Amino acid sequence: RPRGSLWREFFLVASLLACGICQASGQIFITQILGIKGYLTILAVDNVPEDVQEYSWYRGANDSMGNMIMNYKLPSTRQPGPMYTGRERVNTEGDLVIRPTALNDTGNYTIRVVASNETQRATGWLEVVELESDPSLSVNATSLVENLDSVAANCHTNATNITWYVNYGPISSSDRMRISPDGKTLVILRIRRTERTLQCAIESFPDIFQKSEVISLTVSYGPDDVLLRSNPYAFNGIMKAEIGSQVEMECVARSLPALKHRWIHNGSLLNVSDATVNLSSLAWEQMGSYRCIVENPVTQLTFYGDFRIQAPGEDLTCCPQRVLHLGTHSGAPHRVDSGGWRLPLWSPDPRSDQLLLKQDKSGHLSVPLRPEDKTSANR
């Protein structure tokens, strides 16, 4: 229904009824009655005899030679006529193809079909219409934060058949993507990083979509977590490295925009703003704990990850998750932030409750000997 014109609806119905009458009587007829400016139009001839030999198309209601557009003799001979504009051709089915269609193509068209024992003629009216202007699109914001901001888009058009596209794919209304009853407004709640483009389209004619411009969104996100990498390999965040060896630490996280990095060594802020710390020749004063802090300045999310560098023989247990720093306070062991010797408080064997450190009345710590060890002077 172009522009909802009622007279065109009656014209379509009348043409369809006429086609049915022609088919029943064995007469040829033209089926195309509507064209769109700038698009391809096919004036199709139907109910053609099987022994057809020649098709001739004319502009107007008669088949005079001065009105000829093109003559097509099977199997492949085509001859243009006086009304040929360079935009017309006749295909192998005998249909007249016009591309692109112009508004002044509106009018009567006549076809003459020559068969072995008869010649038939048919005339049809082609109405060429112009599409409405393409819709335009506006949004309330293009720079957003994932899972925090929402975006509202408006499709500016007089049409009512509107389709919305996110990432170039059509979408429908849902709990998070809400389309207004008139179809002209789309609201996306809690925008996601994967939702990068918005567009709307109208369908003035079946299968002909007029699309708006594409609006790109910048969705800031992350960091979601921190991935720690090191050389040598860090087991549970602990690296064993010799003095003078090379040590490299890196913390990686996905984020938009790029992250800001800070490094802390034994509680002191380092003058490093990169994701990587490279110690070309490890010194004693470079031992200890390192913390990498990553921050997204837009989402204001901050994550951190910890490393620890120690000498190969420094740790006395195989299970770092059971190891605590030891200090003294009223003669009792407790956690501290500073470095120091690391000793296991409890047996690494979860099936055993054996106390590996013993404290006497004065607060001193010692390792209790097992009965089988008392014969060994070294123990």
mmCIF file of C-alpha atoms in Angstrom:
data_model
loop_
_atom_site.group_PDB
_atom_site.id
_atom_site.type_symbol
_atom_site.label_atom_id
_atom_site.label_comp_id
_atom_site.label_asym_id
_atom_site.label_seq_id
_atom_site.Cartn_x
_atom_site.Cartn_y
_atom_site.Cartn_z
ATOM 1 C CA ARG A 1 0.000 0.000 0.000
ATOM 2 C CA PRO A 2 2.116 2.956 -1.175
ATOM 3 C CA ARG A 3 1.447 5.841 1.219
ATOM 4 C CA GLY A 4 -1.795 4.116 2.177
ATOM 5 C CA SER A 5 -3.670 5.344 -0.926
ATOM 6 C CA LEU A 6 -7.096 3.710 -1.087
ATOM 7 C CA TRP A 7 -7.481 4.062 -4.863
ATOM 8 C CA ARG A 8 -4.324 2.031 -5.411
ATOM 9 C CA GLU A 9 -5.812 -0.777 -3.326
ATOM 10 C CA PHE A 10 -8.858 -0.889 -5.624
ATOM 11 C CA PHE A 11 -6.534 -0.763 -8.626
ATOM 12 C CA LEU A 12 -4.605 -3.792 -7.357
ATOM 13 C CA VAL A 13 -7.779 -5.786 -6.722
ATOM 14 C CA ALA A 14 -9.201 -4.922 -10.131
ATOM 15 C CA SER A 15 -5.959 -5.952 -11.836
ATOM 16 C CA LEU A 16 -5.867 -9.288 -10.022
ATOM 17 C CA LEU A 17 -9.469 -10.018 -11.056
ATOM 18 C CA ALA A 18 -8.636 -9.105 -14.629
ATOM 19 C CA CYS A 19 -5.627 -11.436 -14.567
ATOM 20 C CA GLY A 20 -7.843 -14.303 -13.462
ATOM 21 C CA ILE A 21 -10.253 -13.620 -16.323
ATOM 22 C CA CYS A 22 -7.369 -13.456 -18.849
ATOM 23 C CA GLN A 23 -5.905 -16.725 -17.641
ATOM 24 C CA ALA A 24 -9.255 -18.458 -17.896
ATOM 25 C CA SER A 25 -9.719 -17.209 -21.474
ATOM 26 C CA GLY A 26 -6.164 -18.093 -22.604
ATOM 27 C CA GLN A 27 -5.176 -14.456 -23.183
ATOM 28 C CA ILE A 28 -1.782 -12.975 -22.231
ATOM 29 C CA PHE A 29 -1.697 -10.274 -19.550
ATOM 30 C CA ILE A 30 0.786 -7.968 -17.796
ATOM 31 C CA THR A 31 1.109 -8.459 -14.037
ATOM 32 C CA GLN A 32 3.336 -5.562 -12.890
ATOM 33 C CA ILE A 33 1.378 -2.396 -12.142
ATOM 34 C CA LEU A 34 3.557 -0.639 -9.550
ATOM 35 C CA GLY A 35 7.145 0.612 -9.780
ATOM 36 C CA ILE A 36 9.414 2.502 -7.371
ATOM 37 C CA LYS A 37 11.658 5.338 -8.408
ATOM 38 C CA GLY A 38 15.314 4.312 -8.450
ATOM 39 C CA TYR A 39 14.586 0.578 -8.223
ATOM 40 C CA LEU A 40 14.259 -2.203 -10.759
ATOM 41 C CA THR A 41 10.805 -2.746 -12.261
ATOM 42 C CA ILE A 42 9.722 -5.861 -14.157
ATOM 43 C CA LEU A 43 6.651 -5.754 -16.382
ATOM 44 C CA ALA A 44 5.949 -9.475 -16.501
ATOM 45 C CA VAL A 45 3.909 -11.092 -19.246
ATOM 46 C CA ASP A 46 1.985 -14.209 -18.233
ATOM 47 C CA ASN A 47 -0.164 -16.887 -19.866
ATOM 48 C CA VAL A 48 2.181 -16.911 -22.877
ATOM 49 C CA PRO A 49 1.718 -19.644 -25.548
ATOM 50 C CA GLU A 50 4.320 -22.392 -25.562
ATOM 51 C CA ASP A 51 5.237 -21.848 -29.225
ATOM 52 C CA VAL A 52 6.045 -18.143 -28.869
ATOM 53 C CA GLN A 53 8.501 -16.789 -31.441
ATOM 54 C CA GLU A 54 8.689 -13.048 -30.824
ATOM 55 C CA TYR A 55 8.085 -10.424 -28.114
ATOM 56 C CA SER A 56 7.652 -6.709 -28.836
ATOM 57 C CA TRP A 57 7.192 -4.028 -26.140
ATOM 58 C CA TYR A 58 5.681 -0.589 -26.782
ATOM 59 C CA ARG A 59 5.225 2.595 -24.796
ATOM 60 C CA GLY A 60 1.544 3.513 -24.889
ATOM 61 C CA ALA A 61 -1.752 1.741 -25.535
ATOM 62 C CA ASN A 62 -1.010 0.601 -29.108
ATOM 63 C CA ASP A 63 1.706 -1.312 -30.912
ATOM 64 C CA SER A 64 2.647 1.202 -33.554
ATOM 65 C CA MET A 65 6.285 1.167 -34.720
ATOM 66 C CA GLY A 66 6.901 4.676 -33.384
ATOM 67 C CA ASN A 67 6.086 3.464 -29.855
ATOM 68 C CA MET A 68 8.385 0.409 -29.885
ATOM 69 C CA ILE A 69 10.805 0.035 -26.978
ATOM 70 C CA MET A 70 12.396 -3.287 -27.940
ATOM 71 C CA ASN A 71 11.765 -6.334 -30.104
ATOM 72 C CA TYR A 72 13.045 -9.755 -29.048
ATOM 73 C CA LYS A 73 13.085 -12.669 -31.485
ATOM 74 C CA LEU A 74 13.917 -16.022 -30.015
ATOM 75 C CA PRO A 75 16.399 -17.307 -29.319
ATOM 76 C CA SER A 76 18.645 -14.226 -28.911
ATOM 77 C CA THR A 77 17.974 -11.371 -31.332
ATOM 78 C CA ARG A 78 17.084 -8.047 -29.699
ATOM 79 C CA GLN A 79 16.353 -4.832 -31.598
ATOM 80 C CA PRO A 80 15.764 -1.483 -29.780
ATOM 81 C CA GLY A 81 13.044 0.848 -31.026
ATOM 82 C CA PRO A 82 12.408 4.625 -31.033
ATOM 83 C CA MET A 83 11.225 4.661 -27.363
ATOM 84 C CA TYR A 84 14.306 2.843 -26.072
ATOM 85 C CA THR A 85 16.133 4.957 -23.405
ATOM 86 C CA GLY A 86 18.992 2.613 -22.549
ATOM 87 C CA ARG A 87 17.345 1.516 -19.285
ATOM 88 C CA GLU A 88 15.115 -1.182 -20.794
ATOM 89 C CA ARG A 89 15.740 -4.765 -21.819
ATOM 90 C CA VAL A 90 13.647 -7.848 -22.552
ATOM 91 C CA ASN A 91 14.674 -11.017 -20.727
ATOM 92 C CA THR A 92 14.390 -14.579 -21.994
ATOM 93 C CA GLU A 93 10.915 -14.899 -20.487
ATOM 94 C CA GLY A 94 9.696 -11.937 -22.548
ATOM 95 C CA ASP A 95 9.389 -9.592 -19.546
ATOM 96 C CA LEU A 96 10.282 -5.913 -19.846
ATOM 97 C CA VAL A 97 12.926 -4.926 -17.279
ATOM 98 C CA ILE A 98 13.441 -1.230 -16.456
ATOM 99 C CA ARG A 99 16.423 -0.222 -14.325
ATOM 100 C CA PRO A 100 16.501 2.251 -12.752
ATOM 101 C CA THR A 101 12.863 3.261 -12.837
ATOM 102 C CA ALA A 102 11.986 6.952 -13.229
ATOM 103 C CA LEU A 103 8.820 8.786 -12.278
ATOM 104 C CA ASN A 104 8.103 9.610 -15.940
ATOM 105 C CA ASP A 105 7.971 5.876 -16.698
ATOM 106 C CA THR A 106 4.401 5.989 -15.417
ATOM 107 C CA GLY A 107 1.900 5.156 -18.139
ATOM 108 C CA ASN A 108 0.566 2.444 -20.470
ATOM 109 C CA TYR A 109 2.731 -0.352 -21.830
ATOM 110 C CA THR A 110 1.714 -2.745 -24.592
ATOM 111 C CA ILE A 111 3.196 -6.105 -25.503
ATOM 112 C CA ARG A 112 2.689 -8.067 -28.717
ATOM 113 C CA VAL A 113 3.405 -11.794 -28.629
ATOM 114 C CA VAL A 114 3.774 -13.652 -31.894
ATOM 115 C CA ALA A 115 3.272 -17.424 -31.817
ATOM 116 C CA SER A 116 3.333 -19.937 -34.666
ATOM 117 C CA ASN A 117 -0.378 -19.599 -35.432
ATOM 118 C CA GLU A 118 -1.554 -16.469 -33.577
ATOM 119 C CA THR A 119 -0.619 -12.968 -32.370
ATOM 120 C CA GLN A 120 -1.807 -11.621 -29.033
ATOM 121 C CA ARG A 121 -1.648 -8.152 -27.482
ATOM 122 C CA ALA A 122 -2.015 -6.900 -23.932
ATOM 123 C CA THR A 123 -1.811 -3.457 -22.343
ATOM 124 C CA GLY A 124 -1.101 -2.593 -18.716
ATOM 125 C CA TRP A 125 -0.710 0.566 -16.672
ATOM 126 C CA LEU A 126 2.521 1.114 -14.717
ATOM 127 C CA GLU A 127 2.343 3.462 -11.744
ATOM 128 C CA VAL A 128 5.761 4.672 -10.522
ATOM 129 C CA VAL A 129 5.879 6.100 -7.003
ATOM 130 C CA GLU A 130 8.638 7.671 -4.958
ATOM 131 C CA LEU A 131 9.715 6.369 -1.581
ATOM 132 C CA GLU A 132 9.481 8.524 1.486
ATOM 133 C CA SER A 133 12.716 10.036 2.736
ATOM 134 C CA ASP A 134 14.993 7.756 4.737
ATOM 135 C CA PRO A 135 14.503 7.835 8.507
ATOM 136 C CA SER A 136 16.998 9.648 10.729
ATOM 137 C CA LEU A 137 18.313 8.452 14.064
ATOM 138 C CA SER A 138 19.278 10.216 17.300
ATOM 139 C CA VAL A 139 20.521 8.913 20.661
ATOM 140 C CA ASN A 140 20.847 10.491 24.075
ATOM 141 C CA ALA A 141 24.477 9.324 24.522
ATOM 142 C CA THR A 142 27.211 7.499 22.615
ATOM 143 C CA SER A 143 29.782 7.079 25.420
ATOM 144 C CA LEU A 144 28.498 4.628 28.012
ATOM 145 C CA VAL A 145 29.630 2.374 30.858
ATOM 146 C CA GLU A 146 28.772 -1.311 30.717
ATOM 147 C CA ASN A 147 26.062 -2.571 33.085
ATOM 148 C CA LEU A 148 25.656 0.958 34.455
ATOM 149 C CA ASP A 149 24.331 3.236 31.697
ATOM 150 C CA SER A 150 21.289 2.958 29.449
ATOM 151 C CA VAL A 151 20.802 4.412 25.972
ATOM 152 C CA ALA A 152 17.633 5.792 24.358
ATOM 153 C CA ALA A 153 17.361 6.051 20.551
ATOM 154 C CA ASN A 154 14.662 7.774 18.475
ATOM 155 C CA CYS A 155 13.787 6.944 14.859
ATOM 156 C CA HIS A 156 12.491 10.086 13.146
ATOM 157 C CA THR A 157 9.971 9.109 10.457
ATOM 158 C CA ASN A 158 6.276 9.346 9.603
ATOM 159 C CA ALA A 159 6.147 5.627 8.841
ATOM 160 C CA THR A 160 4.688 3.142 11.297
ATOM 161 C CA ASN A 161 6.382 -0.067 10.148
ATOM 162 C CA ILE A 162 9.757 0.364 11.892
ATOM 163 C CA THR A 163 12.494 -2.216 12.466
ATOM 164 C CA TRP A 164 15.377 -1.722 14.918
ATOM 165 C CA TYR A 165 18.884 -3.072 14.399
ATOM 166 C CA VAL A 166 21.608 -3.648 16.995
ATOM 167 C CA ASN A 167 24.986 -4.672 15.574
ATOM 168 C CA TYR A 168 23.302 -4.743 12.132
ATOM 169 C CA GLY A 169 20.874 -7.478 13.222
ATOM 170 C CA PRO A 170 17.110 -6.954 13.719
ATOM 171 C CA ILE A 171 15.892 -7.058 17.315
ATOM 172 C CA SER A 172 12.549 -7.250 19.076
ATOM 173 C CA SER A 173 11.375 -5.939 22.421
ATOM 174 C CA SER A 174 12.657 -7.787 25.514
ATOM 175 C CA ASP A 175 13.233 -7.210 29.231
ATOM 176 C CA ARG A 176 16.398 -5.210 28.550
ATOM 177 C CA MET A 177 15.626 -3.849 25.069
ATOM 178 C CA ARG A 178 12.312 -1.984 25.095
ATOM 179 C CA ILE A 179 10.561 -0.640 22.001
ATOM 180 C CA SER A 180 7.792 1.934 22.409
ATOM 181 C CA PRO A 181 4.244 1.095 21.210
ATOM 182 C CA ASP A 182 4.636 3.318 18.128
ATOM 183 C CA GLY A 183 7.970 1.659 17.357
ATOM 184 C CA LYS A 184 9.864 4.938 17.181
ATOM 185 C CA THR A 185 11.862 4.697 20.426
ATOM 186 C CA LEU A 186 14.309 2.031 21.560
ATOM 187 C CA VAL A 187 15.697 1.940 25.107
ATOM 188 C CA ILE A 188 18.518 -0.470 26.000
ATOM 189 C CA LEU A 189 18.961 -0.933 29.725
ATOM 190 C CA ARG A 190 22.351 -1.805 31.237
ATOM 191 C CA ILE A 191 24.249 -1.550 27.978
ATOM 192 C CA ARG A 192 26.749 -4.322 27.183
ATOM 193 C CA ARG A 193 30.177 -4.123 25.573
ATOM 194 C CA THR A 194 28.993 -6.183 22.588
ATOM 195 C CA GLU A 195 26.266 -3.673 21.659
ATOM 196 C CA ARG A 196 28.224 -1.327 19.406
ATOM 197 C CA THR A 197 25.890 0.005 16.684
ATOM 198 C CA LEU A 198 22.284 1.185 16.401
ATOM 199 C CA GLN A 199 20.118 1.672 13.309
ATOM 200 C CA CYS A 200 16.425 1.860 12.386
ATOM 201 C CA ALA A 201 14.616 1.114 9.128
ATOM 202 C CA ILE A 202 11.164 1.546 7.629
ATOM 203 C CA GLU A 203 9.407 -0.783 5.200
ATOM 204 C CA SER A 204 7.308 1.405 2.895
ATOM 205 C CA PHE A 205 6.896 -1.460 0.412
ATOM 206 C CA PRO A 206 7.243 -5.215 0.961
ATOM 207 C CA ASP A 207 10.899 -6.256 1.169
ATOM 208 C CA ILE A 208 12.152 -2.702 0.525
ATOM 209 C CA PHE A 209 13.825 -1.312 3.650
ATOM 210 C CA GLN A 210 14.961 2.279 4.001
ATOM 211 C CA LYS A 211 17.591 2.476 6.704
ATOM 212 C CA SER A 212 18.848 5.342 8.791
ATOM 213 C CA GLU A 213 22.478 6.165 9.317
ATOM 214 C CA VAL A 214 24.427 3.889 11.675
ATOM 215 C CA ILE A 215 25.324 5.331 15.083
ATOM 216 C CA SER A 216 28.319 3.761 16.825
ATOM 217 C CA LEU A 217 28.451 3.393 20.596
ATOM 218 C CA THR A 218 31.553 3.429 22.778
ATOM 219 C CA VAL A 219 30.933 1.155 25.760
ATOM 220 C CA SER A 220 33.600 1.282 28.459
ATOM 221 C CA TYR A 221 34.115 -1.921 30.424
ATOM 222 C CA GLY A 222 36.502 -3.811 32.663
ATOM 223 C CA PRO A 223 38.675 -4.821 34.158
ATOM 224 C CA ASP A 224 36.868 -8.062 34.991
ATOM 225 C CA ASP A 225 39.896 -9.670 36.650
ATOM 226 C CA VAL A 226 43.681 -9.713 36.452
ATOM 227 C CA LEU A 227 45.784 -12.401 34.775
ATOM 228 C CA LEU A 228 49.302 -12.718 36.219
ATOM 229 C CA ARG A 229 52.232 -13.880 34.096
ATOM 230 C CA SER A 230 55.844 -14.236 35.122
ATOM 231 C CA ASN A 231 59.208 -15.661 34.167
ATOM 232 C CA PRO A 232 60.196 -17.772 35.995
ATOM 233 C CA TYR A 233 56.786 -19.327 36.525
ATOM 234 C CA ALA A 234 54.989 -18.279 39.712
ATOM 235 C CA PHE A 235 53.233 -21.069 41.610
ATOM 236 C CA ASN A 236 50.390 -19.561 43.643
ATOM 237 C CA GLY A 237 52.004 -16.163 43.075
ATOM 238 C CA ILE A 238 55.441 -17.220 44.391
ATOM 239 C CA MET A 239 58.526 -17.118 42.158
ATOM 240 C CA LYS A 240 61.806 -18.834 42.992
ATOM 241 C CA ALA A 241 64.688 -16.833 41.527
ATOM 242 C CA GLU A 242 68.458 -16.690 42.048
ATOM 243 C CA ILE A 243 70.308 -13.472 42.744
ATOM 244 C CA GLY A 244 71.542 -12.040 39.440
ATOM 245 C CA SER A 245 68.905 -13.832 37.347
ATOM 246 C CA GLN A 246 66.345 -12.109 35.160
ATOM 247 C CA VAL A 247 62.782 -11.813 36.436
ATOM 248 C CA GLU A 248 59.782 -10.560 34.497
ATOM 249 C CA MET A 249 56.295 -9.908 35.905
ATOM 250 C CA GLU A 250 53.218 -8.914 33.940
ATOM 251 C CA CYS A 251 49.557 -8.332 34.787
ATOM 252 C CA VAL A 252 47.014 -8.448 31.956
ATOM 253 C CA ALA A 253 43.345 -7.447 31.973
ATOM 254 C CA ARG A 254 40.719 -6.708 29.310
ATOM 255 C CA SER A 255 39.427 -3.185 29.448
ATOM 256 C CA LEU A 256 38.196 -0.191 27.472
ATOM 257 C CA PRO A 257 39.704 2.351 27.618
ATOM 258 C CA ALA A 258 43.277 1.268 28.312
ATOM 259 C CA LEU A 259 44.113 0.563 31.929
ATOM 260 C CA LYS A 260 46.330 2.549 34.247
ATOM 261 C CA HIS A 261 48.961 0.406 36.000
ATOM 262 C CA ARG A 262 50.665 0.904 39.359
ATOM 263 C CA TRP A 263 53.248 -1.351 41.023
ATOM 264 C CA ILE A 264 53.990 -1.584 44.743
ATOM 265 C CA HIS A 265 57.112 -3.307 46.092
ATOM 266 C CA ASN A 266 57.171 -4.205 49.784
ATOM 267 C CA GLY A 267 54.674 -1.413 50.479
ATOM 268 C CA SER A 268 56.460 1.270 48.428
ATOM 269 C CA LEU A 269 55.089 2.684 45.165
ATOM 270 C CA LEU A 270 57.376 2.069 42.203
ATOM 271 C CA ASN A 271 57.938 4.512 39.363
ATOM 272 C CA VAL A 272 56.435 2.073 36.843
ATOM 273 C CA SER A 273 53.268 2.704 34.805
ATOM 274 C CA ASP A 274 53.525 -0.240 32.396
ATOM 275 C CA ALA A 275 51.868 -3.652 32.601
ATOM 276 C CA THR A 276 55.300 -5.304 32.889
ATOM 277 C CA VAL A 277 58.146 -5.088 35.404
ATOM 278 C CA ASN A 278 61.475 -6.423 34.108
ATOM 279 C CA LEU A 279 64.318 -7.029 36.564
ATOM 280 C CA SER A 280 67.349 -7.732 34.357
ATOM 281 C CA SER A 281 69.639 -8.743 37.255
ATOM 282 C CA LEU A 282 67.826 -9.563 40.477
ATOM 283 C CA ALA A 283 69.294 -7.962 43.608
ATOM 284 C CA TRP A 284 68.630 -8.775 47.261
ATOM 285 C CA GLU A 285 66.747 -5.518 47.773
ATOM 286 C CA GLN A 286 64.416 -6.489 44.901
ATOM 287 C CA MET A 287 63.209 -9.601 46.723
ATOM 288 C CA GLY A 288 59.851 -9.635 48.461
ATOM 289 C CA SER A 289 56.257 -8.894 47.538
ATOM 290 C CA TYR A 290 54.984 -7.062 44.439
ATOM 291 C CA ARG A 291 51.454 -5.881 43.835
ATOM 292 C CA CYS A 292 50.137 -4.855 40.414
ATOM 293 C CA ILE A 293 47.104 -2.536 40.536
ATOM 294 C CA VAL A 294 45.028 -1.946 37.387
ATOM 295 C CA GLU A 295 42.428 0.806 37.160
ATOM 296 C CA ASN A 296 39.924 1.848 34.502
ATOM 297 C CA PRO A 297 39.558 5.642 34.757
ATOM 298 C CA VAL A 298 36.075 5.605 33.179
ATOM 299 C CA THR A 299 34.384 2.643 34.861
ATOM 300 C CA GLN A 300 36.353 3.394 38.069
ATOM 301 C CA LEU A 301 36.913 -0.322 38.623
ATOM 302 C CA THR A 302 40.187 -1.409 40.242
ATOM 303 C CA PHE A 303 41.721 -4.877 40.545
ATOM 304 C CA TYR A 304 45.083 -6.069 41.812
ATOM 305 C CA GLY A 305 47.273 -9.143 41.733
ATOM 306 C CA ASP A 306 50.194 -10.172 43.949
ATOM 307 C CA PHE A 307 53.605 -11.695 43.226
ATOM 308 C CA ARG A 308 56.372 -12.715 45.597
ATOM 309 C CA ILE A 309 60.017 -13.249 44.701
ATOM 310 C CA GLN A 310 62.111 -15.400 47.033
ATOM 311 C CA ALA A 311 65.274 -17.470 46.977
ATOM 312 C CA PRO A 312 64.888 -21.151 45.974
ATOM 313 C CA GLY A 313 65.567 -22.476 49.491
ATOM 314 C CA GLU A 314 63.636 -19.867 51.412
ATOM 315 C CA ASP A 315 60.248 -21.609 51.592
ATOM 316 C CA LEU A 316 60.178 -24.700 53.778
ATOM 317 C CA THR A 317 56.839 -26.045 52.680
ATOM 318 C CA CYS A 318 55.364 -27.254 49.434
ATOM 319 C CA CYS A 319 51.997 -25.699 50.111
ATOM 320 C CA PRO A 320 52.089 -21.897 49.932
ATOM 321 C CA GLN A 321 48.405 -21.558 50.782
ATOM 322 C CA ARG A 322 49.222 -22.951 54.260
ATOM 323 C CA VAL A 323 52.189 -20.642 54.841
ATOM 324 C CA LEU A 324 51.973 -17.473 56.940
ATOM 325 C CA HIS A 325 54.505 -14.771 57.770
ATOM 326 C CA LEU A 326 55.745 -15.093 61.351
ATOM 327 C CA GLY A 327 56.322 -12.242 63.726
ATOM 328 C CA THR A 328 56.363 -11.903 67.489
ATOM 329 C CA HIS A 329 53.766 -10.162 69.603
ATOM 330 C CA SER A 330 53.610 -11.163 73.274
ATOM 331 C CA GLY A 331 55.577 -14.208 72.291
ATOM 332 C CA ALA A 332 52.888 -15.512 69.828
ATOM 333 C CA PRO A 333 53.121 -15.954 66.057
ATOM 334 C CA HIS A 334 50.889 -13.683 63.917
ATOM 335 C CA ARG A 335 50.501 -12.336 60.377
ATOM 336 C CA VAL A 336 52.567 -9.326 59.329
ATOM 337 C CA ASP A 337 52.851 -7.382 56.070
ATOM 338 C CA SER A 338 56.620 -7.267 56.026
ATOM 339 C CA GLY A 339 58.840 -9.981 54.602
ATOM 340 C CA GLY A 340 60.694 -12.539 56.637
ATOM 341 C CA TRP A 341 61.303 -16.217 57.017
ATOM 342 C CA ARG A 342 58.235 -18.257 56.129
ATOM 343 C CA LEU A 343 57.494 -21.365 58.194
ATOM 344 C CA PRO A 344 54.505 -23.723 58.213
ATOM 345 C CA LEU A 345 52.297 -23.498 61.284
ATOM 346 C CA TRP A 346 50.531 -26.794 60.624
ATOM 347 C CA SER A 347 51.324 -30.023 58.883
ATOM 348 C CA PRO A 348 50.807 -29.866 55.079
ATOM 349 C CA ASP A 349 49.096 -33.236 55.398
ATOM 350 C CA PRO A 350 45.378 -32.430 55.906
ATOM 351 C CA ARG A 351 44.876 -35.788 57.583
ATOM 352 C CA SER A 352 47.244 -34.869 60.382
ATOM 353 C CA ASP A 353 46.750 -32.380 63.198
ATOM 354 C CA GLN A 354 50.416 -32.578 64.228
ATOM 355 C CA LEU A 355 51.731 -29.256 65.479
ATOM 356 C CA LEU A 356 54.981 -28.456 63.685
ATOM 357 C CA LEU A 357 55.890 -25.485 65.913
ATOM 358 C CA LYS A 358 55.942 -25.595 69.715
ATOM 359 C CA GLN A 359 55.895 -22.536 71.980
ATOM 360 C CA ASP A 360 57.343 -22.664 75.494
ATOM 361 C CA LYS A 361 56.349 -20.500 78.476
ATOM 362 C CA SER A 362 58.762 -17.741 77.519
ATOM 363 C CA GLY A 363 57.253 -17.475 74.025
ATOM 364 C CA HIS A 364 60.109 -19.097 72.102
ATOM 365 C CA LEU A 365 59.252 -21.300 69.125
ATOM 366 C CA SER A 366 60.851 -24.653 68.405
ATOM 367 C CA VAL A 367 60.251 -27.677 66.211
ATOM 368 C CA PRO A 368 59.127 -30.727 68.282
ATOM 369 C CA LEU A 369 60.941 -33.940 67.434
ATOM 370 C CA ARG A 370 59.145 -37.101 66.487
ATOM 371 C CA PRO A 371 60.143 -40.209 68.490
ATOM 372 C CA GLU A 372 61.951 -41.717 65.517
ATOM 373 C CA ASP A 373 63.955 -38.499 65.093
ATOM 374 C CA LYS A 374 65.361 -38.282 68.636
ATOM 375 C CA THR A 375 68.240 -40.609 67.717
ATOM 376 C CA SER A 376 69.447 -38.213 65.041
ATOM 377 C CA ALA A 377 71.849 -35.557 66.295
ATOM 378 C CA ASN A 378 71.216 -33.432 63.195
ATOM 379 C CA ARG A 379 67.536 -33.223 64.053
#
